[in-house]
mmCIF file of C-alpha atoms in Angstrom:
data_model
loop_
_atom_site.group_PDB
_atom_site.id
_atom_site.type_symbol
_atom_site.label_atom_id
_atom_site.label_comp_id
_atom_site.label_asym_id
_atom_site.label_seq_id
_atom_site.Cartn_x
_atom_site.Cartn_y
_atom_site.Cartn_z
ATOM 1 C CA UNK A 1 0.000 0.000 0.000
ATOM 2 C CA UNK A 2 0.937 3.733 -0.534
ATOM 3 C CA UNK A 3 2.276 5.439 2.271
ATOM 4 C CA UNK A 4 3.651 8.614 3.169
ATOM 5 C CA UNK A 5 5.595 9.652 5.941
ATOM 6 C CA UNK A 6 6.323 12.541 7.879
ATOM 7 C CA UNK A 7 9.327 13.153 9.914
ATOM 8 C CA UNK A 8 8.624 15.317 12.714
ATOM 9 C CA UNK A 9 5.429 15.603 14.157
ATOM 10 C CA UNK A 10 6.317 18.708 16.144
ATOM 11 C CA UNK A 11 8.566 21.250 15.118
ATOM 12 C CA UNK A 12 9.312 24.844 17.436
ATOM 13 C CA UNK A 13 10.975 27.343 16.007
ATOM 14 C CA UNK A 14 11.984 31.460 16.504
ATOM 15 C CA UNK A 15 11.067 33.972 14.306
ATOM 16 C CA UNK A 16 13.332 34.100 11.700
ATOM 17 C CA UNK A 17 14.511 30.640 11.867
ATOM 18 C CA UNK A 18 14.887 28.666 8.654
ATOM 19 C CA UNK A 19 12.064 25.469 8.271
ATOM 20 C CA UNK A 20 12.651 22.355 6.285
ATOM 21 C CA UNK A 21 10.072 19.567 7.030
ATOM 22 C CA UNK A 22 10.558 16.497 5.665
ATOM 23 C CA UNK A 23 8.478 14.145 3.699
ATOM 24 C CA UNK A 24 9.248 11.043 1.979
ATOM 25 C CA UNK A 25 6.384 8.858 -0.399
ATOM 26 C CA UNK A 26 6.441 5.038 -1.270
ATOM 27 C CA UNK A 27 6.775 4.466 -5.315
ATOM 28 C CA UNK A 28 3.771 4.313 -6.945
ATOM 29 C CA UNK A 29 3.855 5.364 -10.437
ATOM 30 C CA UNK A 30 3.155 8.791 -11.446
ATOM 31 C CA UNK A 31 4.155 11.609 -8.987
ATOM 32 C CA UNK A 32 1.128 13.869 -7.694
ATOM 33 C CA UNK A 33 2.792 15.924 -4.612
ATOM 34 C CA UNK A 34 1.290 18.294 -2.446
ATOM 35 C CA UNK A 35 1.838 19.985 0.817
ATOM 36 C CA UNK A 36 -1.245 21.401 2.292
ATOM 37 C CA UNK A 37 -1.250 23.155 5.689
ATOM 38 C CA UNK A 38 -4.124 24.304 8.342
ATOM 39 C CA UNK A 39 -3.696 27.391 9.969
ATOM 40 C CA UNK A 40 -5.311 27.390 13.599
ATOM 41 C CA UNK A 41 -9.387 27.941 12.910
ATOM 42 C CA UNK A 42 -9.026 27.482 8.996
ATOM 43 C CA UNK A 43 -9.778 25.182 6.564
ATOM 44 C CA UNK A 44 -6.983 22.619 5.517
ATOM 45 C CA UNK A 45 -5.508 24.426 2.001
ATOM 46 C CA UNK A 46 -3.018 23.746 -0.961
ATOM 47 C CA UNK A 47 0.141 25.369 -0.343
ATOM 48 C CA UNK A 48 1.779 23.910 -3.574
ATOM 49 C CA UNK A 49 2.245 20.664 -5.510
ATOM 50 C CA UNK A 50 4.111 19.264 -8.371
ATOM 51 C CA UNK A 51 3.502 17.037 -10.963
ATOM 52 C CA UNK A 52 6.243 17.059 -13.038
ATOM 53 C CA UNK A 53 9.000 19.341 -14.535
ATOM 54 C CA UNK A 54 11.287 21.227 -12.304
ATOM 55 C CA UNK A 55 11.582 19.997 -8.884
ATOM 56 C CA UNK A 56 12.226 23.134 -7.260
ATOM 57 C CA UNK A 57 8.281 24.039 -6.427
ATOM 58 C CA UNK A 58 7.339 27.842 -5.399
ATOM 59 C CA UNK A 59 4.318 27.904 -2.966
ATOM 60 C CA UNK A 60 2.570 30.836 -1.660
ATOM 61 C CA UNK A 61 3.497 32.564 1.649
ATOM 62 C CA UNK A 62 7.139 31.989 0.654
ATOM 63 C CA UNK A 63 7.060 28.328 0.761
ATOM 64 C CA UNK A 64 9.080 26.400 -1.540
ATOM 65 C CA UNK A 65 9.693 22.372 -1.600
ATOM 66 C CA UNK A 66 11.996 20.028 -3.658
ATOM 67 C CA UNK A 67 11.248 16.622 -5.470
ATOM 68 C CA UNK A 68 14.201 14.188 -4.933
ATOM 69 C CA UNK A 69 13.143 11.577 -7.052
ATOM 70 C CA UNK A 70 16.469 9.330 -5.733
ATOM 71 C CA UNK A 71 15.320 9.764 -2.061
ATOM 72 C CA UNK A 72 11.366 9.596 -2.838
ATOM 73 C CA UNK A 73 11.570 12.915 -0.711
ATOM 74 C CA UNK A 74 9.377 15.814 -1.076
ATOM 75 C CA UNK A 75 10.846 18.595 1.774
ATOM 76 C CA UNK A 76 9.040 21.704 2.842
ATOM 77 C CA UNK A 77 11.295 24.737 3.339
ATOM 78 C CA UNK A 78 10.788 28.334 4.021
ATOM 79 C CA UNK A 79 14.211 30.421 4.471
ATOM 80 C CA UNK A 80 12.814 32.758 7.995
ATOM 81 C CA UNK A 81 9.860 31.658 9.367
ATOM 82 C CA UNK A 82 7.025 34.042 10.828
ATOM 83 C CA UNK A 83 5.164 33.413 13.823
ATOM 84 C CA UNK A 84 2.251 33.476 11.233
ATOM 85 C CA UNK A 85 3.441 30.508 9.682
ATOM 86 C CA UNK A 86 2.440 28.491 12.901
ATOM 87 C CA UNK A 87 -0.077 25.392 11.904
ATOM 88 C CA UNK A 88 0.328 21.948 11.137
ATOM 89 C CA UNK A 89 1.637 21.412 7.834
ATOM 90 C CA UNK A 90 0.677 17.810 5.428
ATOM 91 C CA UNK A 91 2.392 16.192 3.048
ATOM 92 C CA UNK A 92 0.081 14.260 0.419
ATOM 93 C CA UNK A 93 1.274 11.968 -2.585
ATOM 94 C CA UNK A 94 -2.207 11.326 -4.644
ATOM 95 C CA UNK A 95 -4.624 10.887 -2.396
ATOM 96 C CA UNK A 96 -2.556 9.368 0.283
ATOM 97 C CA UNK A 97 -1.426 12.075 3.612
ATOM 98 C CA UNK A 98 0.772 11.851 6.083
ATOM 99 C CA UNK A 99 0.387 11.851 9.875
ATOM 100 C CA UNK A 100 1.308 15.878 9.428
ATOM 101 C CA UNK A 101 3.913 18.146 11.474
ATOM 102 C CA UNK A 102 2.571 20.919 14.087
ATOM 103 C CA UNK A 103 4.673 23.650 13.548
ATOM 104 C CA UNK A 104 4.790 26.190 16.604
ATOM 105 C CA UNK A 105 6.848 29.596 15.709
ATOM 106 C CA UNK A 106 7.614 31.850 18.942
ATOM 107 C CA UNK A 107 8.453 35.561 18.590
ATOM 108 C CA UNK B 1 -18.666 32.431 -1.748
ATOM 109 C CA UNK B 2 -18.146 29.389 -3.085
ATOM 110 C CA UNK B 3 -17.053 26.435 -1.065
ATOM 111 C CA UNK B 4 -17.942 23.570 0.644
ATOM 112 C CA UNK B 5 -20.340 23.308 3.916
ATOM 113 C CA UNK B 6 -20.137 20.791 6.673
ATOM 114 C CA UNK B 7 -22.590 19.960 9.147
ATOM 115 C CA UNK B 8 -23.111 19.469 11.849
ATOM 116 C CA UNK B 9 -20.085 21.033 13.146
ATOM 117 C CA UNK B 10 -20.198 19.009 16.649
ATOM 118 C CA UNK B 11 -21.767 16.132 17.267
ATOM 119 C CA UNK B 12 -22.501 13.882 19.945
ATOM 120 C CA UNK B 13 -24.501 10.370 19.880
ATOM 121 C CA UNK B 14 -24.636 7.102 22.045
ATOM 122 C CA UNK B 15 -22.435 3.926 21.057
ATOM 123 C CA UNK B 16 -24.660 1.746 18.747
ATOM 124 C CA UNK B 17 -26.890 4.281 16.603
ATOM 125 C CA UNK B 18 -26.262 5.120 13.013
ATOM 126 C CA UNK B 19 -25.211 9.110 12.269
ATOM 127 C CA UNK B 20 -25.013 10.786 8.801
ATOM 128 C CA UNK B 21 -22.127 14.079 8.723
ATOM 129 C CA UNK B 22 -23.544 16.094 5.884
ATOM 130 C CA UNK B 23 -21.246 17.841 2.695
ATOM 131 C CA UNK B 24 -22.229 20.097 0.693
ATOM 132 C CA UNK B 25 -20.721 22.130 -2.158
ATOM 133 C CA UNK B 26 -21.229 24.700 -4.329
ATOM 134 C CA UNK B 27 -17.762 24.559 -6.336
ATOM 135 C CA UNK B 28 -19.459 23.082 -9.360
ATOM 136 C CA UNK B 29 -16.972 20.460 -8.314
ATOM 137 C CA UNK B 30 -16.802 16.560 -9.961
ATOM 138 C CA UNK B 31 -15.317 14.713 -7.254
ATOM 139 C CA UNK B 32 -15.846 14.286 -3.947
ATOM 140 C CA UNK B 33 -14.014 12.557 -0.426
ATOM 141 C CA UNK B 34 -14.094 12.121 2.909
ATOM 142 C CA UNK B 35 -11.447 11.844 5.422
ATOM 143 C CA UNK B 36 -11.051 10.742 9.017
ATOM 144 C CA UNK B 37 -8.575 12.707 10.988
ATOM 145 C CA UNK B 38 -7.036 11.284 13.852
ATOM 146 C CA UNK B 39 -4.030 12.975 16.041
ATOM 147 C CA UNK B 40 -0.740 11.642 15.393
ATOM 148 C CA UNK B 41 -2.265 9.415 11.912
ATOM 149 C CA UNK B 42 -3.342 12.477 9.475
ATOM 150 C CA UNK B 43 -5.996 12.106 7.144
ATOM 151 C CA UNK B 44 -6.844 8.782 6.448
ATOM 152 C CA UNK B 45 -8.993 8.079 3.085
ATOM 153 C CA UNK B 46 -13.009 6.820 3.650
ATOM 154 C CA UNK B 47 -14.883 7.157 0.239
ATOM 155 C CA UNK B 48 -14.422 9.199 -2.607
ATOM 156 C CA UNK B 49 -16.887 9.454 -5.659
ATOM 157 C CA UNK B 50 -15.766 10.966 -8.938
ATOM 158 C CA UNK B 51 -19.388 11.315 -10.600
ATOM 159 C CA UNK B 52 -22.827 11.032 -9.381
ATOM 160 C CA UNK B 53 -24.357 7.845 -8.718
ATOM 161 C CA UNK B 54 -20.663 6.381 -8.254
ATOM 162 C CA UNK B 55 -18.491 6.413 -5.709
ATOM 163 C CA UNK B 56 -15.203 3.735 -4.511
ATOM 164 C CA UNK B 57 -13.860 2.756 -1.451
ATOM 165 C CA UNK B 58 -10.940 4.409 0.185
ATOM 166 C CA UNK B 59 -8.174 2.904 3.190
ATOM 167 C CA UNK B 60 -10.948 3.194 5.705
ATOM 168 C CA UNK B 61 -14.271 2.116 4.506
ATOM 169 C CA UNK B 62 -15.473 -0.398 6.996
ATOM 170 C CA UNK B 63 -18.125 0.645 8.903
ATOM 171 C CA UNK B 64 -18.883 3.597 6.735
ATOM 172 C CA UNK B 65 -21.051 4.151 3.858
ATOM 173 C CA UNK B 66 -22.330 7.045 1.411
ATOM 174 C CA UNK B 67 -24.095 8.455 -0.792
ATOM 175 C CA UNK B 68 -23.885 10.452 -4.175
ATOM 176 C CA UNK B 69 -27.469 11.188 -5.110
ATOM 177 C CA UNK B 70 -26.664 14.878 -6.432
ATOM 178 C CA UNK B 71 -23.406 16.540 -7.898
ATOM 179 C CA UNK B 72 -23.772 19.169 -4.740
ATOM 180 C CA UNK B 73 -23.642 16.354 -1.733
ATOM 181 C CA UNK B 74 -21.682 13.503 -0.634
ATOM 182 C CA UNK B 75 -23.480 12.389 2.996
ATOM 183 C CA UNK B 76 -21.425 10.040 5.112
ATOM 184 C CA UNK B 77 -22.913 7.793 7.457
ATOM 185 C CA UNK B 78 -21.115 6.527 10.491
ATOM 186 C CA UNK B 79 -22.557 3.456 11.008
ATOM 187 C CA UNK B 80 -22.432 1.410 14.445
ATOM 188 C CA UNK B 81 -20.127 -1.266 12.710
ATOM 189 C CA UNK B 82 -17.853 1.539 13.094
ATOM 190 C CA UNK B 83 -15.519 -0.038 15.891
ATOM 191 C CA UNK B 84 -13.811 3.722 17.218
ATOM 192 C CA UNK B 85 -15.694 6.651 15.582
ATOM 193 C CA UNK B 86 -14.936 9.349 17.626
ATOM 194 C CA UNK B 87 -12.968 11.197 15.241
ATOM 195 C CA UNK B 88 -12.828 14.492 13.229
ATOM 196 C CA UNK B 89 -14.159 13.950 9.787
ATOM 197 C CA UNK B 90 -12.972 16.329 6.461
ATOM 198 C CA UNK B 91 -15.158 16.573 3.414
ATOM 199 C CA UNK B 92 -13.249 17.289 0.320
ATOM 200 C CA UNK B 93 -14.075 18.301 -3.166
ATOM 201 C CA UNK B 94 -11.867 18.303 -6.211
ATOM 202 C CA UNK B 95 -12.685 20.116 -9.636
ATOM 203 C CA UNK B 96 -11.215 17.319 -11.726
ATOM 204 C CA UNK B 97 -12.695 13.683 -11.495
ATOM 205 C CA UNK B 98 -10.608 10.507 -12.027
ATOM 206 C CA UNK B 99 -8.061 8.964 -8.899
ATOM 207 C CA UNK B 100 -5.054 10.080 -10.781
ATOM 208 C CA UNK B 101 -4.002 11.537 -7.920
ATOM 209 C CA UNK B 102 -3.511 15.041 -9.547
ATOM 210 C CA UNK B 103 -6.331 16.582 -7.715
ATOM 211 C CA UNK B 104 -6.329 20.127 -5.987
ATOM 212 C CA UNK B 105 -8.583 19.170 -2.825
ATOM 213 C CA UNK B 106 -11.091 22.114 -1.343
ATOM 214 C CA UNK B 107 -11.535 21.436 2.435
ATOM 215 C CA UNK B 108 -14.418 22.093 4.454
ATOM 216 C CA UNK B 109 -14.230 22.897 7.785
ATOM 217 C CA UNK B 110 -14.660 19.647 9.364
ATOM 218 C CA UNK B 111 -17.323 17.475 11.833
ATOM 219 C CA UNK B 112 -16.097 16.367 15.663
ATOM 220 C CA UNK B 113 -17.949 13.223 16.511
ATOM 221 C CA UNK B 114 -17.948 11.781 19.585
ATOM 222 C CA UNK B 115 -19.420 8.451 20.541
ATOM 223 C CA UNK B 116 -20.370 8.192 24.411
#
């Protein structure tokens, strides 16, 4: 069966701070990534994907993640975090997610 | 706005009886999903139906079932085969149909159900 698999499930950061979550898929044919995240209160929402083509992916909010097709790895990184960015942050290949990493940013 | 409405947003029943979460969209949307969120195990895959009158079997099914009568709503009943479903359910719409996999999902905001 598909899986993917996040690895931190908690993550606590400064302001400022660089953030590189990782995320790694089992093989299963075509590549569909996708990080979605959930802001406290909000709805779950894309914050990028790739399907093919470069694997250096620009996301909104000054996200960015890279497809290492070698590794089956899909990392989330932002170069300073804000202490906006705090939510929990999934990693999805297809329809499959992962168990998802709570990011907490202090000021 | 468009999006896609879950109800009820909390909801409470005794170990045994049957409960249908209700989705609703408005997205003009094709396909449709449900998820079960647990802490610590992420969204876990119920149903998903890619056209009316159709819908296939996700990770999770067991104990579940659904419904696509209209292209608007995608009811999920909790049924009391369900062994643990406390849980937070997500109801999920995607514009394109097909389990490609290349689907944009649109959340909505999610039902708590708790069994006593």
């Amino acid at each position: 069966a598909q899986s993917v698999s996040q690895h931190n499930h908690h993550v606590i950061l400064s302001e400022a701070a660089s953030l590189e979550l990782g995320c790694n898929y089992s093989y299963g044919g075509t590549v569909n990534l996708f990080w979605y995240v959930q802001y406290p209160g909000q709805h779950l929402q894309l914050l990028l994907k790739y399907f093919s083509g470069d694997p250096l992916v620009k996301g909104i909010k000054g996200f960015e993640a890279e497809f290492i097709k070698s590794k089956f790895s899909f990392n989330l990184r932002k170069p300073s975090v804000q202490w906006s960015d705090t939510a929990e942050y999934f990693c999805a290949h297809k329809l499959i997610f992962g168990a998802g990493t709570r990011l907490a940013v202090h000021p | 706005d468009g999006g896609i409405t879950q109800s009820p947003k909390y909801l409470f029943r005794k170990e045994g009886q049957n409960v249908t979460l209700s989705c609703e969209q408005n997205l003009n949307h094709d396909a449709m999903y449900w998820y079960r969120q647990d802490p610590g195990q992420g969204l876990r895959l119920i149903y998903y139906s890619q056209i009316v009158n159709d819908f296939q079997k996700g990770d999770i099914a067991e104990g579940y079932s659904v419904s696509r009568e209209k292209k608007e709503s995608f009811p999920l009943t909790v049924t009391s085969a369900q062994k643990n479903p406390t849980a937070f359910y997500l109801c999920a719409s995607s514009r394109d149909r097909g389990a490609s996999g290349t689907n944009v999902l649109t959340f909505g905001a999610g039902s708590r159900l708790t069994v006593l």
